[in-house]
N, CA and C of each residue as an Amber inpcrd file, in Angstrom:
protein
   375
  50.0770000 140.0400000  48.1440000  50.2410000 138.7590000  48.7930000
  51.0750000 137.8350000  47.9170000  50.8250000 137.8520000  46.5990000
  51.6080000 137.0190000  45.7110000  53.0780000 137.4420000  45.6820000
  53.3120000 138.7340000  45.6730000  54.6760000 139.2560000  45.6630000
  55.4410000 138.8070000  46.8970000  54.7780000 138.8530000  48.0780000
  55.4150000 138.4460000  49.3040000  55.7370000 136.9550000  49.2630000
  54.7900000 136.1680000  48.7710000  54.9770000 134.7140000  48.6470000
  56.1940000 134.3890000  47.8030000  56.2970000 135.0400000  46.6380000
  57.4140000 134.7700000  45.7400000  58.7260000 135.2830000  46.3060000
  58.7130000 136.4110000  46.9500000  59.9340000 136.9000000  47.5820000
  60.4470000 135.9130000  48.6380000  59.5280000 135.3510000  49.4040000
  59.8640000 134.3500000  50.4290000  60.4410000 133.1260000  49.7400000
  59.8310000 132.6750000  48.6520000  60.3370000 131.4860000  47.9410000
  61.7120000 131.7100000  47.3870000  61.9340000 132.9280000  46.8520000
  63.2360000 133.2690000  46.2900000  64.3120000 133.2770000  47.3720000
  63.9920000 133.8400000  48.4930000  64.9640000 133.9270000  49.5790000
  65.2490000 132.5680000  50.2190000  64.3640000 131.6160000  50.0850000
  64.5300000 130.3280000  50.7730000  65.3120000 129.3070000  49.9510000
  65.5020000 129.5170000  48.6900000  66.0910000 128.4400000  47.9060000
  67.1730000 128.8930000  46.9340000  67.4930000 127.9680000  46.0560000
  68.4920000 128.2350000  45.0390000  67.9810000 129.1920000  44.0040000
  68.8890000 129.6220000  43.1460000  68.4890000 130.5340000  42.0640000
  67.4470000 129.8770000  41.1680000  66.5690000 130.6850000  40.6600000
  65.5120000 130.1770000  39.7800000  65.9910000 130.1490000  38.3500000
  65.4450000 129.2160000  37.5860000  65.7440000 129.1410000  36.1730000
  65.2610000 130.4500000  35.5140000  66.0560000 131.0100000  34.6170000
  65.5960000 132.2310000  33.9360000  64.2870000 132.0280000  33.1720000
  64.0520000 130.8210000  32.6890000  62.7990000 130.5330000  31.9870000
  61.5990000 130.5800000  32.9170000  61.7960000 130.1560000  34.1660000
  60.7080000 130.2110000  35.1700000  60.4240000 131.6640000  35.5320000
  61.4680000 132.4420000  35.7190000  61.3110000 133.8480000  36.0210000
  60.5960000 134.5690000  34.8510000  61.0040000 134.2550000  33.6150000
  60.3660000 134.8780000  32.4530000  58.9000000 134.4550000  32.3770000
  58.5790000 133.1860000  32.6530000  57.2160000 132.7250000  32.6570000
  56.3710000 133.4690000  33.6670000  56.9260000 133.6150000  34.8920000
  56.2020000 134.3340000  35.9520000  55.9480000 135.7810000  35.5270000
  56.9660000 136.4230000  34.9900000  56.8180000 137.8290000  34.5630000
  55.7410000 137.9530000  33.4590000  55.7380000 136.9590000  32.5880000
  54.7500000 136.9760000  31.4920000  53.3440000 136.8160000  32.0770000
  53.1840000 135.9570000  33.0340000  51.8870000 135.7500000  33.6920000
  51.4070000 137.0490000  34.3160000  52.3000000 137.7010000  35.0530000
  51.9360000 138.9840000  35.7030000  51.6600000 140.0630000  34.6720000
  52.5020000 140.1740000  33.6600000  52.2900000 141.2160000  32.6160000
  50.9690000 141.0280000  31.8850000  50.5730000 139.7620000  31.6840000
  49.3120000 139.4650000  30.9990000  48.1450000 139.3660000  31.9280000
  48.3800000 139.7210000  33.2070000  47.3430000 139.7110000  34.2390000
  46.6410000 138.3640000  34.3570000  47.4460000 137.3000000  34.2190000
  46.9220000 135.9640000  34.4050000  46.2170000 135.3810000  33.1620000
  46.1630000 136.1370000  32.1140000  45.4600000 135.6900000  30.8740000
  46.4700000 135.1090000  29.9030000  46.9540000 133.8920000  30.2460000
  47.9240000 133.2110000  29.4110000  47.5720000 131.7310000  29.2750000
  48.0730000 131.1150000  28.2620000  47.9420000 129.6660000  28.0630000
  49.2910000 129.0410000  28.3940000  49.2400000 127.9230000  29.1020000
  50.4490000 127.2400000  29.5070000  51.2810000 126.8210000  28.2560000
  50.6120000 126.3890000  27.2330000  51.2970000 126.0110000  26.0040000
  52.0880000 127.1520000  25.4030000  51.5060000 128.3660000  25.4420000
  52.2110000 129.5310000  24.9280000  53.3900000 129.9070000  25.8130000
  53.1990000 129.7660000  27.1390000  54.3160000 130.0080000  28.0550000
  55.4780000 129.0590000  27.7730000  55.1280000 127.7820000  27.6410000
  56.1680000 126.7830000  27.3900000  56.9200000 127.0810000  26.0740000
  56.1630000 127.4220000  25.0550000  56.7750000 127.7180000  23.7460000
  57.6940000 128.9220000  23.8480000  57.3090000 129.9320000  24.6370000
  58.1220000 131.1420000  24.7750000  59.4310000 130.8240000  25.5160000
  59.4410000 129.7870000  26.3340000  60.6380000 129.3450000  27.0620000
  61.4950000 128.3880000  26.2620000  60.8890000 127.8010000  25.2300000
  61.5990000 126.7860000  24.4640000  61.5340000 125.4390000  25.1820000
  60.5990000 125.2940000  26.1070000  60.4260000 124.0580000  26.8840000
  59.1360000 123.3850000  26.4620000  59.0120000 122.1230000  26.8160000
  57.7360000 121.4150000  26.6610000  56.8350000 121.8770000  27.7770000
  55.5570000 121.6410000  27.6120000  54.5660000 121.9620000  28.6860000
  54.9240000 121.2070000  29.9550000  55.2920000 119.9480000  29.8000000
  55.6210000 119.1210000  30.9670000  56.8460000 119.6260000  31.7020000
  57.8770000 120.0380000  31.0010000  59.0880000 120.5880000  31.6590000
  58.7490000 121.9040000  32.3740000  57.9800000 122.7940000  31.7100000
  57.6020000 124.0450000  32.3500000  56.8080000 123.7610000  33.6190000
  55.8470000 122.8640000  33.4970000  54.9810000 122.5200000  34.6220000
  55.8490000 122.0270000  35.7950000  56.8120000 121.1540000  35.5070000
  57.6550000 120.5690000  36.5300000  58.6060000 121.6130000  37.1600000
  59.3050000 122.3770000  36.3310000  60.2820000 123.3410000  36.8410000
  59.5840000 124.4920000  37.5820000  58.5000000 124.9730000  36.9830000
  57.7510000 126.0790000  37.6000000  57.2050000 125.6300000  38.9780000
  56.6100000 124.4620000  39.0120000  56.0620000 123.9430000  40.2460000
  57.1330000 123.7640000  41.3180000  58.2920000 123.2460000  40.9360000
  59.3740000 123.0180000  41.8660000  59.9370000 124.3280000  42.4180000
  59.9870000 125.3500000  41.5820000  60.6150000 126.6250000  41.9860000
  59.6450000 127.6500000  42.5440000  58.4330000 127.6470000  42.0820000
  57.4360000 128.6450000  42.5520000  56.5160000 128.0270000  43.6250000
  56.3000000 126.7360000  43.5330000  55.4640000 126.0720000  44.5450000
  54.0320000 125.8520000  44.0960000  53.7640000 126.1420000  42.8560000
  52.4570000 125.9070000  42.2550000  52.6500000 125.8010000  40.7520000
  51.6390000 125.2730000  40.0760000  51.7260000 125.1480000  38.6260000
  51.5780000 126.5200000  37.9460000  52.0260000 126.6220000  36.6870000
  51.8070000 127.8840000  35.9990000  50.3380000 128.2310000  35.8380000
  49.5070000 127.1990000  35.6580000  48.0390000 127.4550000  35.5370000
  47.4880000 128.0090000  36.8210000  47.8810000 127.4330000  37.9680000
  47.3870000 127.9550000  39.2550000  47.9010000 129.3870000  39.4810000
  49.1570000 129.6380000  39.1400000  49.7010000 130.9820000  39.2630000
  48.8780000 131.9760000  38.4490000  48.5850000 131.6130000  37.2280000
  47.7810000 132.5050000  36.3660000  46.4180000 132.7180000  36.9490000
  45.8110000 131.6530000  37.4950000  44.5040000 131.8360000  38.1260000
  44.5400000 132.7890000  39.3140000  45.6020000 132.7010000  40.0980000
  45.6910000 133.5670000  41.2830000  45.9850000 135.0040000  40.8940000
  46.7930000 135.2140000  39.8700000  47.0440000 136.5760000  39.3910000
  45.7530000 137.1940000  38.8680000  45.0050000 136.4340000  38.1040000
  43.7180000 136.9190000  37.5810000  42.7390000 137.1920000  38.7260000
  42.7080000 136.2670000  39.6940000  41.8300000 136.4150000  40.8600000
  42.1970000 137.6720000  41.6590000  43.5000000 137.8950000  41.8540000
  43.9420000 139.0950000  42.5730000  43.4310000 140.3830000  41.9080000
  43.5060000 140.4080000  40.5990000  42.9860000 141.5740000  39.8500000
  41.4870000 141.7170000  40.0360000  40.7820000 140.5860000  40.0300000
  39.3330000 140.6100000  40.1950000  38.9570000 141.1350000  41.5870000
  39.6790000 140.6890000  42.6000000  39.4020000 141.1540000  43.9760000
  39.5650000 142.6550000  44.0520000  40.6060000 143.1620000  43.4400000
  40.7890000 144.6300000  43.4450000  39.6380000 145.3340000  42.7450000
  39.1540000 144.7620000  41.6550000  38.0230000 145.3620000  40.9650000
  36.7510000 145.3150000  41.8030000  36.5060000 144.1680000  42.4250000
  35.3220000 144.0060000  43.2740000  35.3880000 144.9480000  44.4790000
  36.5690000 145.1480000  45.0180000  36.6960000 145.9740000  46.1960000
  36.4100000 147.4550000  45.9470000  36.4190000 147.8540000  44.6800000
  36.0730000 149.2450000  44.3470000  34.5800000 149.4330000  44.1310000
  33.8270000 148.2990000  44.2220000  32.3910000 148.3530000  44.0550000
  31.9120000 148.1820000  42.6130000  32.8250000 147.8400000  41.7340000
  32.4420000 147.5880000  40.3480000  31.4800000 146.3980000  40.2660000
  30.6640000 146.3990000  39.2510000  29.7130000 145.3380000  38.9800000
  30.4430000 144.0040000  38.7350000  29.9230000 142.9190000  39.2700000
  30.5860000 141.6230000  39.1680000  30.7510000 141.2190000  37.7070000
  29.7410000 141.3780000  36.8840000  29.8320000 140.9760000  35.4870000
  30.9000000 141.8160000  34.7770000  30.9960000 143.0810000  35.1100000
  31.9970000 144.0020000  34.4980000  33.4010000 143.5180000  34.9130000
  33.5700000 143.1900000  36.1860000  34.8870000 142.7130000  36.6700000
  35.2480000 141.4130000  35.9870000  34.3000000 140.4990000  35.8750000
  34.5440000 139.1950000  35.2340000  35.0460000 139.4160000  33.8200000
  34.3790000 140.2700000  33.0800000  34.7620000 140.5250000  31.6900000
  36.1410000 141.1850000  31.6020000  36.3820000 142.1630000  32.4410000
  37.6520000 142.9110000  32.4350000  38.8240000 142.0310000  32.8250000
  38.5690000 141.0430000  33.6430000  39.6520000 140.1960000  34.1450000
  39.8460000 138.8990000  33.3580000  39.1160000 138.7380000  32.2830000
  39.3000000 137.6040000  31.3980000  38.5560000 136.3470000  31.7600000
  37.5850000 136.4540000  32.6410000  36.7640000 135.2790000  32.9600000
  35.7690000 135.0540000  31.8130000  35.4350000 133.8270000  31.5690000
  34.5060000 133.4670000  30.4920000  33.1500000 134.1150000  30.7060000
  32.7290000 134.1890000  31.9620000  31.4520000 134.7910000  32.2980000
  31.4080000 135.0120000  33.8170000  30.3210000 135.6280000  34.2880000
  30.1880000 135.9240000  35.7100000  30.1890000 134.6710000  36.5690000
  29.5270000 133.5890000  36.1760000  29.5770000 132.3650000  37.0030000
  31.0020000 131.7980000  37.1560000  31.8300000 131.9750000  36.1300000
  33.2370000 131.5260000  36.2110000  33.9670000 132.3190000  37.3240000
  33.7760000 133.6260000  37.3620000  34.3500000 134.4280000  38.4350000
  33.7790000 133.9910000  39.7740000  32.4880000 133.7590000  39.8310000
  31.8320000 133.3430000  41.0700000  32.4630000 132.0290000  41.6030000
  32.7050000 131.0860000  40.6940000  33.3220000 129.8170000  41.1140000
  34.7460000 130.0590000  41.6860000  35.5190000 130.9200000  41.0580000
  36.8640000 131.2040000  41.5520000  36.8180000 131.9090000  42.9290000
  35.8930000 132.8310000  43.0980000  35.7670000 133.5160000  44.3680000
  35.3720000 132.4930000  45.4280000  34.4560000 131.6490000  45.1400000
  34.0600000 130.5910000  46.0800000  35.2480000 129.7030000  46.4460000
  36.0170000 129.3480000  45.4260000  37.1600000 128.4540000  45.6110000
  38.2980000 129.1210000  46.4490000  38.6740000 130.3010000  46.0810000
  39.8180000 130.9590000  46.7090000  39.4800000 131.7190000  47.9990000
  38.2520000 132.2540000  48.0800000  37.9170000 133.1140000  49.2350000
  36.8040000 132.5350000  50.0840000  36.1660000 131.4480000  49.6500000
  35.0960000 130.7960000  50.3950000  33.9500000 131.7180000  50.7210000
  33.6310000 132.5900000  49.7720000  32.4750000 133.4620000  49.8970000
  31.9630000 133.8140000  48.4910000  30.9660000 134.6240000  48.4180000
  30.4320000 135.0810000  47.1130000  31.1470000 136.3680000  46.7120000
  31.0890000 136.7430000  45.4420000  31.6590000 138.0180000  45.0360000
  31.0800000 139.2060000  45.8040000  29.7910000 139.1810000  46.1080000
  29.1710000 140.2610000  46.8440000  29.7590000 140.3530000  48.2490000
  29.9120000 139.1860000  48.9200000  30.4830000 139.1510000  50.2710000
  31.9430000 139.6210000  50.2200000  32.6670000 139.1970000  49.1960000
  34.0610000 139.6160000  49.0670000  34.1540000 141.1340000  48.8660000
  33.2840000 141.6510000  48.0430000  33.2580000 143.0840000  47.7810000
  32.9960000 143.8740000  49.0460000  32.0120000 143.4330000  49.8180000
  31.6800000 144.0410000  51.0880000  32.8630000 143.9840000  52.0550000
  33.4320000 142.8120000  52.1800000  34.5620000 142.6140000  53.1010000
  35.7570000 143.4960000  52.6890000  36.0680000 143.5000000  51.3950000
  37.1900000 144.3120000  50.9200000  36.9030000 145.7990000  51.1310000
  35.6600000 146.2060000  50.9120000  35.3030000 147.6050000  51.1070000
  35.4230000 148.0220000  52.5480000  34.9790000 147.1490000  53.4610000
  35.1100000 147.4390000  54.9030000  36.5820000 147.5120000  55.3020000
  37.3850000 146.5940000  54.7770000  38.8010000 146.5720000  55.1110000
  39.5120000 147.8510000  54.6410000  39.1930000 148.2890000  53.4230000
  39.8730000 149.4500000  52.8960000  39.4230000 150.7540000  53.6010000
  38.2200000 150.7690000  54.1330000  37.7770000 151.9580000  54.8320000
  38.3710000 152.0680000  56.2290000  38.8770000 150.9400000  56.7620000
  39.5030000 150.9250000  58.0960000  40.9410000 151.3190000  58.0490000
  41.5690000 151.2300000  56.8560000  43.0000000 151.5290000  56.7490000
  43.2770000 152.9180000  56.3360000
């Protein structure tokens, strides 16, 4: 879903700053486990400039992008039936309640409901 969103954004506008592209690739390579300050430093930009340019070109802040990449990985883990605490730890969440809050926020359900829903969806395809 994230890949489709970014492909659409790329096709709709002007060329992206190489620093923004590098920041996105770093977020994906680190599976969402990055600090915005470290991203900015790797680009040679201030946090404020990265926040502004990334938001203008990607459509969300680097922090939100990292959260969604991490959440995407967690959904895949939950859909395989893995234990919620195990998924939380593997995906870089501070603890199981942290994952639970993100699932509630992004999917409007509990991790157990998400796992069931994802499992049913994968068995139909």
